[in-house]
PDB file of C-alpha atoms in Angstrom:
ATOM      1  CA  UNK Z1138      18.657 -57.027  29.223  1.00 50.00           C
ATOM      2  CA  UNK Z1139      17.827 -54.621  26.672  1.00 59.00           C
ATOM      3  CA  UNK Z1140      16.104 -51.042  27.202  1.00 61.00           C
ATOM      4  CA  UNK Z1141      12.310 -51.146  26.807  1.00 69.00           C
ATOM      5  CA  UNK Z1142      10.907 -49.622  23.830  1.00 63.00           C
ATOM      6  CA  UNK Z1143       9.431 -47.033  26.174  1.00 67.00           C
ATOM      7  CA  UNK Z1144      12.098 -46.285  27.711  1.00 64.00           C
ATOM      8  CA  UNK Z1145      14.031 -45.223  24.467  1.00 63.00           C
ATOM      9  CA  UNK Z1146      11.184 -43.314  23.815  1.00 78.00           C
ATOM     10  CA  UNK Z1147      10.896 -41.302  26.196  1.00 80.00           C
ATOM     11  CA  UNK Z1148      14.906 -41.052  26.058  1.00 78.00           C
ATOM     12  CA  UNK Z1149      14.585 -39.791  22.352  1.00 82.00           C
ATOM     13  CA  UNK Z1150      11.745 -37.587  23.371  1.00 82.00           C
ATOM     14  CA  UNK Z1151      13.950 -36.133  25.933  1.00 85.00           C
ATOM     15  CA  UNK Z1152      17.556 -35.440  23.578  1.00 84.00           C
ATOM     16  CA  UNK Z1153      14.625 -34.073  21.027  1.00 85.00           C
ATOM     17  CA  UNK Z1154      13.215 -32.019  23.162  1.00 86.00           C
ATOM     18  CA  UNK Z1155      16.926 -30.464  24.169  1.00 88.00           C
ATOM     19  CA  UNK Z1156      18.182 -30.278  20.941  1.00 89.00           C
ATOM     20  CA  UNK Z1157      14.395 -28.124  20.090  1.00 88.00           C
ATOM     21  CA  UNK Z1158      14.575 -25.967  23.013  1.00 89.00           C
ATOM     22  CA  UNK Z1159      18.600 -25.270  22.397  1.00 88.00           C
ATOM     23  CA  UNK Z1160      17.890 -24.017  18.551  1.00 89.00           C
ATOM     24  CA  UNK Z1161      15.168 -21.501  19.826  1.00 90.00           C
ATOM     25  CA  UNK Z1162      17.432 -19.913  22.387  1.00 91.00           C
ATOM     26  CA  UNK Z1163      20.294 -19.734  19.923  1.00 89.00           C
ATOM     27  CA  UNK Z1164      17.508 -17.776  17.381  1.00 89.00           C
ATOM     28  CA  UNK Z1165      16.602 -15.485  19.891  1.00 90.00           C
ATOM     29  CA  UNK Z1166      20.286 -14.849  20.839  1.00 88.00           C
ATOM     30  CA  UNK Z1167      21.170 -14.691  17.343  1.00 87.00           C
ATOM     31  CA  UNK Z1168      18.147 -12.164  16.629  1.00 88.00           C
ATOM     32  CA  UNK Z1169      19.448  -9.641  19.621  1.00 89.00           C
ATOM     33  CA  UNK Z1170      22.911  -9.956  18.296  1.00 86.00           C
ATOM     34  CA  UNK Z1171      22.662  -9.785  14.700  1.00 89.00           C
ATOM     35  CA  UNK Z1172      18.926  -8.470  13.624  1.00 87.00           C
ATOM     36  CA  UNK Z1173      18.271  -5.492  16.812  1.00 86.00           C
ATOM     37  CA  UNK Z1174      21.464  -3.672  17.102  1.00 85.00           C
ATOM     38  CA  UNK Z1175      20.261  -0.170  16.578  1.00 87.00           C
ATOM     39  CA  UNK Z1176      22.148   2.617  19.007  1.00 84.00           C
ATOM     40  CA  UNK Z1177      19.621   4.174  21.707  1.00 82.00           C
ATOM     41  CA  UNK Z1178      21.325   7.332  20.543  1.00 89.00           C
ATOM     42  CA  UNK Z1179      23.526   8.509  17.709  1.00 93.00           C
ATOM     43  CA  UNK Z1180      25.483  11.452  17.705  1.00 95.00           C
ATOM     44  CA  UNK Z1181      28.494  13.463  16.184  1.00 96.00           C
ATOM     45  CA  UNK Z1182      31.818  11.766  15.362  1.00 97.00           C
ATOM     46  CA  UNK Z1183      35.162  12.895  13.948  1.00 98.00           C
ATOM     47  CA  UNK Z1184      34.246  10.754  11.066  1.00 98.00           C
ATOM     48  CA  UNK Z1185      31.787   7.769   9.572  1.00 98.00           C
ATOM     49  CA  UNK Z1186      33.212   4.868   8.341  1.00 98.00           C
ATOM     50  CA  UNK Z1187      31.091   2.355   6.005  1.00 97.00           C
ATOM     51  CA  UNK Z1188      32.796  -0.951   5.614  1.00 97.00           C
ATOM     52  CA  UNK Z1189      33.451  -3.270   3.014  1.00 95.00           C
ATOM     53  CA  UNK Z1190      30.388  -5.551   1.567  1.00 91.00           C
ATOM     54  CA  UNK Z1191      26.662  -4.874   1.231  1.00 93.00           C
ATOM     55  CA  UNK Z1192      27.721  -0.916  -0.068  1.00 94.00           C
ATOM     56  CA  UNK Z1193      24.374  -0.585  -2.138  1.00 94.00           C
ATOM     57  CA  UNK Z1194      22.595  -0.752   1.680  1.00 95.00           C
ATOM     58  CA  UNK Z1195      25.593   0.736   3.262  1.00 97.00           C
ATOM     59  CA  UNK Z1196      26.766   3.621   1.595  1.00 97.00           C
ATOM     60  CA  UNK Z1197      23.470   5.429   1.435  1.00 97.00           C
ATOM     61  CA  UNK Z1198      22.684   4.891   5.646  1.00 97.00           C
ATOM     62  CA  UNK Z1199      26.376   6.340   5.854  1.00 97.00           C
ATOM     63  CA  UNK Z1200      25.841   9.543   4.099  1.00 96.00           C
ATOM     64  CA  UNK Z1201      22.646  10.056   5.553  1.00 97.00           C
ATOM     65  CA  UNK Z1202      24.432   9.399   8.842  1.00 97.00           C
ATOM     66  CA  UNK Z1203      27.630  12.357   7.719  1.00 97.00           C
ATOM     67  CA  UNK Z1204      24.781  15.092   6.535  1.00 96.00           C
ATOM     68  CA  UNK Z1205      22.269  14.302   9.891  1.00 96.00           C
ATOM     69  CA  UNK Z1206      24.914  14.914  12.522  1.00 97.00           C
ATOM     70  CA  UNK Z1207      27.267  17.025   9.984  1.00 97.00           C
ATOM     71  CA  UNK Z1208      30.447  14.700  10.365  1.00 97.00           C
ATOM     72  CA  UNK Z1209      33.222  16.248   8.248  1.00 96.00           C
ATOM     73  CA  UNK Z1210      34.893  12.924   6.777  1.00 97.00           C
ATOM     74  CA  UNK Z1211      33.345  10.175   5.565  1.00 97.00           C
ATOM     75  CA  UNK Z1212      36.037   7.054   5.085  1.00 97.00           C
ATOM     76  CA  UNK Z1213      34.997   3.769   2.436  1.00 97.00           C
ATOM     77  CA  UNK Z1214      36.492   0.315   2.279  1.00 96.00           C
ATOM     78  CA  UNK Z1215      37.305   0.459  -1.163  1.00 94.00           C
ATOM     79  CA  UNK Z1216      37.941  -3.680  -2.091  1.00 93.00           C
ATOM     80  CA  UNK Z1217      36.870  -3.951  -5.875  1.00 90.00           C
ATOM     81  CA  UNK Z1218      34.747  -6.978  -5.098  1.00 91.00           C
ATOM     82  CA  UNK Z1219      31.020  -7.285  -6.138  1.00 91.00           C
ATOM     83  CA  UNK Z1220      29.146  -6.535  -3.166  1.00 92.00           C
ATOM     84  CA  UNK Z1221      30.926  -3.426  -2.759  1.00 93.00           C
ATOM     85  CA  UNK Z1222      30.040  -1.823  -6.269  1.00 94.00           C
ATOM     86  CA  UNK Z1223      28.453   1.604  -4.719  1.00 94.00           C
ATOM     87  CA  UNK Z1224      31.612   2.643  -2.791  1.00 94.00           C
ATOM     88  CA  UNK Z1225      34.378   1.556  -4.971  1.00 94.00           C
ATOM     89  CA  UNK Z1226      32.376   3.761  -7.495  1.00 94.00           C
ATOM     90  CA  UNK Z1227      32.467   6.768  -5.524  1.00 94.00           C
ATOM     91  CA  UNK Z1228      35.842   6.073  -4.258  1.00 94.00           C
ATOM     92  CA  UNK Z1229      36.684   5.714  -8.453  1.00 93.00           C
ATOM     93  CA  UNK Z1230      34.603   9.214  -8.984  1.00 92.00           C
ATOM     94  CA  UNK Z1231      36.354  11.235  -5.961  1.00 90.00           C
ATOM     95  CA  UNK Z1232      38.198  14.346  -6.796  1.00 87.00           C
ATOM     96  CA  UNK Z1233      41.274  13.435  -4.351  1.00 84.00           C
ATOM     97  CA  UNK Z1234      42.942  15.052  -2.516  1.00 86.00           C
ATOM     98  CA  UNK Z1235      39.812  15.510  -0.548  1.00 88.00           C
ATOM     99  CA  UNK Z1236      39.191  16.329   2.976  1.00 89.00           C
ATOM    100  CA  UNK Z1237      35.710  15.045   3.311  1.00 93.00           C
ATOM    101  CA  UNK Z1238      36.262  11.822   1.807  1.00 95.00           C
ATOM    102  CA  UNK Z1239      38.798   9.099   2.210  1.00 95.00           C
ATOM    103  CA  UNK Z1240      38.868   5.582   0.310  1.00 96.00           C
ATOM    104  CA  UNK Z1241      41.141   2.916   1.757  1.00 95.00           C
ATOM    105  CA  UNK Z1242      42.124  -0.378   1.163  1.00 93.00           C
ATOM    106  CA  UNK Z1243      42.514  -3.298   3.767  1.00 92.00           C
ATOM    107  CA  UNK Z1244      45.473  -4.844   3.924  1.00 87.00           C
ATOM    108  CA  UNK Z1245      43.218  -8.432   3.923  1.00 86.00           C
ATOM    109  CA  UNK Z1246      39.673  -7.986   2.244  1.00 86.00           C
ATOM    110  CA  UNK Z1247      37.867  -9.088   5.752  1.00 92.00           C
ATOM    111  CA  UNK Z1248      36.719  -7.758   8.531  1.00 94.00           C
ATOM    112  CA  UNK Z1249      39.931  -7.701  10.778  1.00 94.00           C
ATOM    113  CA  UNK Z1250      41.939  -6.373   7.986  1.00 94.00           C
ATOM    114  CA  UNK Z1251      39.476  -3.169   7.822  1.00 96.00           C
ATOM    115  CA  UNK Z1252      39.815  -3.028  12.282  1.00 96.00           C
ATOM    116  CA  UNK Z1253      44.048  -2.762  11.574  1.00 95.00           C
ATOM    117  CA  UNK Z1254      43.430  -0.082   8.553  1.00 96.00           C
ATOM    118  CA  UNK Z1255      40.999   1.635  10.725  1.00 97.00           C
ATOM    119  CA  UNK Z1256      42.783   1.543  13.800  1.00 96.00           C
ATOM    120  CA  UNK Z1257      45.851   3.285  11.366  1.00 96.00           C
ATOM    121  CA  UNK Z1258      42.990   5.738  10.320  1.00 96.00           C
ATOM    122  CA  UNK Z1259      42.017   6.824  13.314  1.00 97.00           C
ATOM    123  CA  UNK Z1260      45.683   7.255  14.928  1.00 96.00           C
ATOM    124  CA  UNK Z1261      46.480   9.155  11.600  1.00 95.00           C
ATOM    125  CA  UNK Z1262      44.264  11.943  11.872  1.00 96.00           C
ATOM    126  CA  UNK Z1263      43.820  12.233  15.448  1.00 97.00           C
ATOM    127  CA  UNK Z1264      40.479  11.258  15.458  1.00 97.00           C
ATOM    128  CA  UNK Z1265      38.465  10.540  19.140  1.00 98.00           C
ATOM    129  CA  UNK Z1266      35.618   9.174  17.600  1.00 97.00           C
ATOM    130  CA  UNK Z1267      34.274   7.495  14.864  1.00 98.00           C
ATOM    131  CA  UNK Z1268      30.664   6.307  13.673  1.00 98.00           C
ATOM    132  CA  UNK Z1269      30.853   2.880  11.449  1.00 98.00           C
ATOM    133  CA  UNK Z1270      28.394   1.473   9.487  1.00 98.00           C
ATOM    134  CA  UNK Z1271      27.601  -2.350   8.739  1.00 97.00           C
ATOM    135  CA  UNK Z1272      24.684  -4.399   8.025  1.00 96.00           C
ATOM    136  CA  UNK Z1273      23.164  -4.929  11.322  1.00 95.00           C
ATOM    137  CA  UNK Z1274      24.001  -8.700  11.091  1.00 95.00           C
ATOM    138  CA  UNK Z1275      27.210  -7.088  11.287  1.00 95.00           C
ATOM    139  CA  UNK Z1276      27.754  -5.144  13.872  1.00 96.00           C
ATOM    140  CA  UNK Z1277      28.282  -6.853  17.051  1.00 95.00           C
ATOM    141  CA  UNK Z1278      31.483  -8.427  15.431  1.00 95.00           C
ATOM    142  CA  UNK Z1279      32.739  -5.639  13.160  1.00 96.00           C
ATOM    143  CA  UNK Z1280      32.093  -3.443  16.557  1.00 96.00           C
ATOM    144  CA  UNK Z1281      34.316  -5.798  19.132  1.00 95.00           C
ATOM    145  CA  UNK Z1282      36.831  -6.510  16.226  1.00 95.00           C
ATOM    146  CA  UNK Z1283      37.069  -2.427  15.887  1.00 96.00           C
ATOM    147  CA  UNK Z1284      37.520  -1.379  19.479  1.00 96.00           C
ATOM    148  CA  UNK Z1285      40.421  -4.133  20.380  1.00 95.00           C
ATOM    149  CA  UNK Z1286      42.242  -2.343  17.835  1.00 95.00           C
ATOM    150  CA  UNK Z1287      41.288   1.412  18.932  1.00 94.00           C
ATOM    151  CA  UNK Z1288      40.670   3.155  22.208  1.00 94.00           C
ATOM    152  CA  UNK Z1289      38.460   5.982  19.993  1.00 96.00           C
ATOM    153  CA  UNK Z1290      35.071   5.752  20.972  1.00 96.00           C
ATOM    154  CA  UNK Z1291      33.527   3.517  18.802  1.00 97.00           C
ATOM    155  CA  UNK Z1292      29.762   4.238  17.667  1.00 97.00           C
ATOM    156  CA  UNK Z1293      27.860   1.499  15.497  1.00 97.00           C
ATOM    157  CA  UNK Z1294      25.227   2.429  13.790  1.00 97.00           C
ATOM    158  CA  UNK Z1295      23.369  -0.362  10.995  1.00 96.00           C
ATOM    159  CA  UNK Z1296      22.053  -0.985   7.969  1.00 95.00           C
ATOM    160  CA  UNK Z1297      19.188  -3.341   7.262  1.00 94.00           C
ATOM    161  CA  UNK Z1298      19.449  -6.054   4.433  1.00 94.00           C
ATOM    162  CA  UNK Z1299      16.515  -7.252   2.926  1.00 93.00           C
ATOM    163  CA  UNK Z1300      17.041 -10.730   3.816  1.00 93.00           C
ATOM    164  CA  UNK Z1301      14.781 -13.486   3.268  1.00 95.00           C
ATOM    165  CA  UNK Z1302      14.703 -16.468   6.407  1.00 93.00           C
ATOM    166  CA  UNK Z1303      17.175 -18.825   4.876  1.00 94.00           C
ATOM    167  CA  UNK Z1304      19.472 -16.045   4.573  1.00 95.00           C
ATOM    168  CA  UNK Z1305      19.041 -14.701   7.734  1.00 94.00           C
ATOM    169  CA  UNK Z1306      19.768 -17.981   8.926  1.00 93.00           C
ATOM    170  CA  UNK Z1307      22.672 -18.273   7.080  1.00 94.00           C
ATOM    171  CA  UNK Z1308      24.321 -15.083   8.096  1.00 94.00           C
ATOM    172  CA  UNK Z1309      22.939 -16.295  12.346  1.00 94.00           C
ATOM    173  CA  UNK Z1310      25.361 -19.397  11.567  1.00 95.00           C
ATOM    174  CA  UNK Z1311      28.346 -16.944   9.741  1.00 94.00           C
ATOM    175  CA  UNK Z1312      28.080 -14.649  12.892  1.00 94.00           C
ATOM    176  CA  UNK Z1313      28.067 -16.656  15.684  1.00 95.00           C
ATOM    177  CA  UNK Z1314      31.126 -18.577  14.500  1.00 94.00           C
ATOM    178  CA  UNK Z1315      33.037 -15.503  13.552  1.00 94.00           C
ATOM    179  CA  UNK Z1316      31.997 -13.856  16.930  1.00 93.00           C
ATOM    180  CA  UNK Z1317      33.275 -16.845  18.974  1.00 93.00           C
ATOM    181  CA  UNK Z1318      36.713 -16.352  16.710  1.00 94.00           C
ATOM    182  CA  UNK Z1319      36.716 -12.618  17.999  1.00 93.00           C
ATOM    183  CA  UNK Z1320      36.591 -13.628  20.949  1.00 91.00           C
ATOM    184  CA  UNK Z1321      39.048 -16.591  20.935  1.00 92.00           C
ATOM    185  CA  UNK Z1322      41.607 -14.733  18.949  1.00 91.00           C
ATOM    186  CA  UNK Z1323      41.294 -11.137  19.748  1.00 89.00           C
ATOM    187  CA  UNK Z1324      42.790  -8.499  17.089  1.00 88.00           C
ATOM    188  CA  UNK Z1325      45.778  -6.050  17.319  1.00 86.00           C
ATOM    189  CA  UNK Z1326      46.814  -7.769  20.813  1.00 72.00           C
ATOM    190  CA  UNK Z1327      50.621  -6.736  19.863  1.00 61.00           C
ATOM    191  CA  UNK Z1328      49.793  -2.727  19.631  1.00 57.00           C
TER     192      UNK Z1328
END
């Protein structure tokens, strides 16, 4: 006997309905995790550290950041790709050697390549603590990527892109899947 029309219905009404009400808690999960990540507080650091990507929004909240709370070293992800124009710049113009600067170069131009070079960074110079800087879509992943492969304290502080909704959508999608990875497949498990 077949299903009455009403019943499917009401059936498709129901999965709709679901599948609706899943999407909107996803957005607001995704908009705590990736849009309102600003630190309650912010203070000094051995050092602040402005990752790879997005440098024209980056590179400006990180100096701001070194000259507010007087950090003495400010480290860039120097990768030579287009997003990153701003920094590799500087890192290009840079007197070195140079105590208050340092340019480096992940071994892999993504984020868990720039957690192992940081994590060599911070054991390096001694460092306790370190301030990075992302785009805020950014730093829930860059932040648990970071601290498997350090016991520094780890202070994230963001950036905001000027995104418009389909992009901010986009980058929701990008940063739930690669925060699921972090947390499948954690980083620097072996050191």
């Amino acid at each position: 006997m077949p299903p009455s029309v009403a019943a499917v219905n009401t059936a498709t009404r129901r999965v709709l309905a679901f599948a609706v009400g899943g999407l909107m808690l996803w957005l607001i999960i995704a908009v705590q995790l990736f849009v309102n990540v600003d630190p309650l507080s912010v203070h000094r650091t051995d050092a602040v550290i402005m990752l790879g990507g997005a440098a024209g929004e980056r590179l400006p909240v990180a100096r701001q950041i070194q000259a507010e709370y007087n950090i003495p070293v400010l480290v860039i992800s120097h990768t030579d790709t287009f997003g990153n124009r701003a920094a590799d710049e500087a890192c290009k113009t840079t007197a070195f050697p140079n105590p208050a600067v340092i340019c480096f170069r992940p071994p892999d131009l993504d984020t868990r390549g720039e957690a192992r070079a940081i994590s060599r960074l911070i054991k390096a110079n001694g460092w306790k603590s370190v301030t990075v800087v992302t785009s805020s879509y950014h730093v829930t992943r860059a932040g648990r990527l970071i601290r498997q492969c350090t016991s520094a304290d780890v202070q994230m502080v963001a950036s905001h892109p000027d995104l418009d909704p389909g992009q901010w959508f986009r980058r929701f999608v990008i940063e739930t899947g690669g925060l699921l990875d972090v947390s499948l497949r954690p980083e620097c498990v072996n050191q």
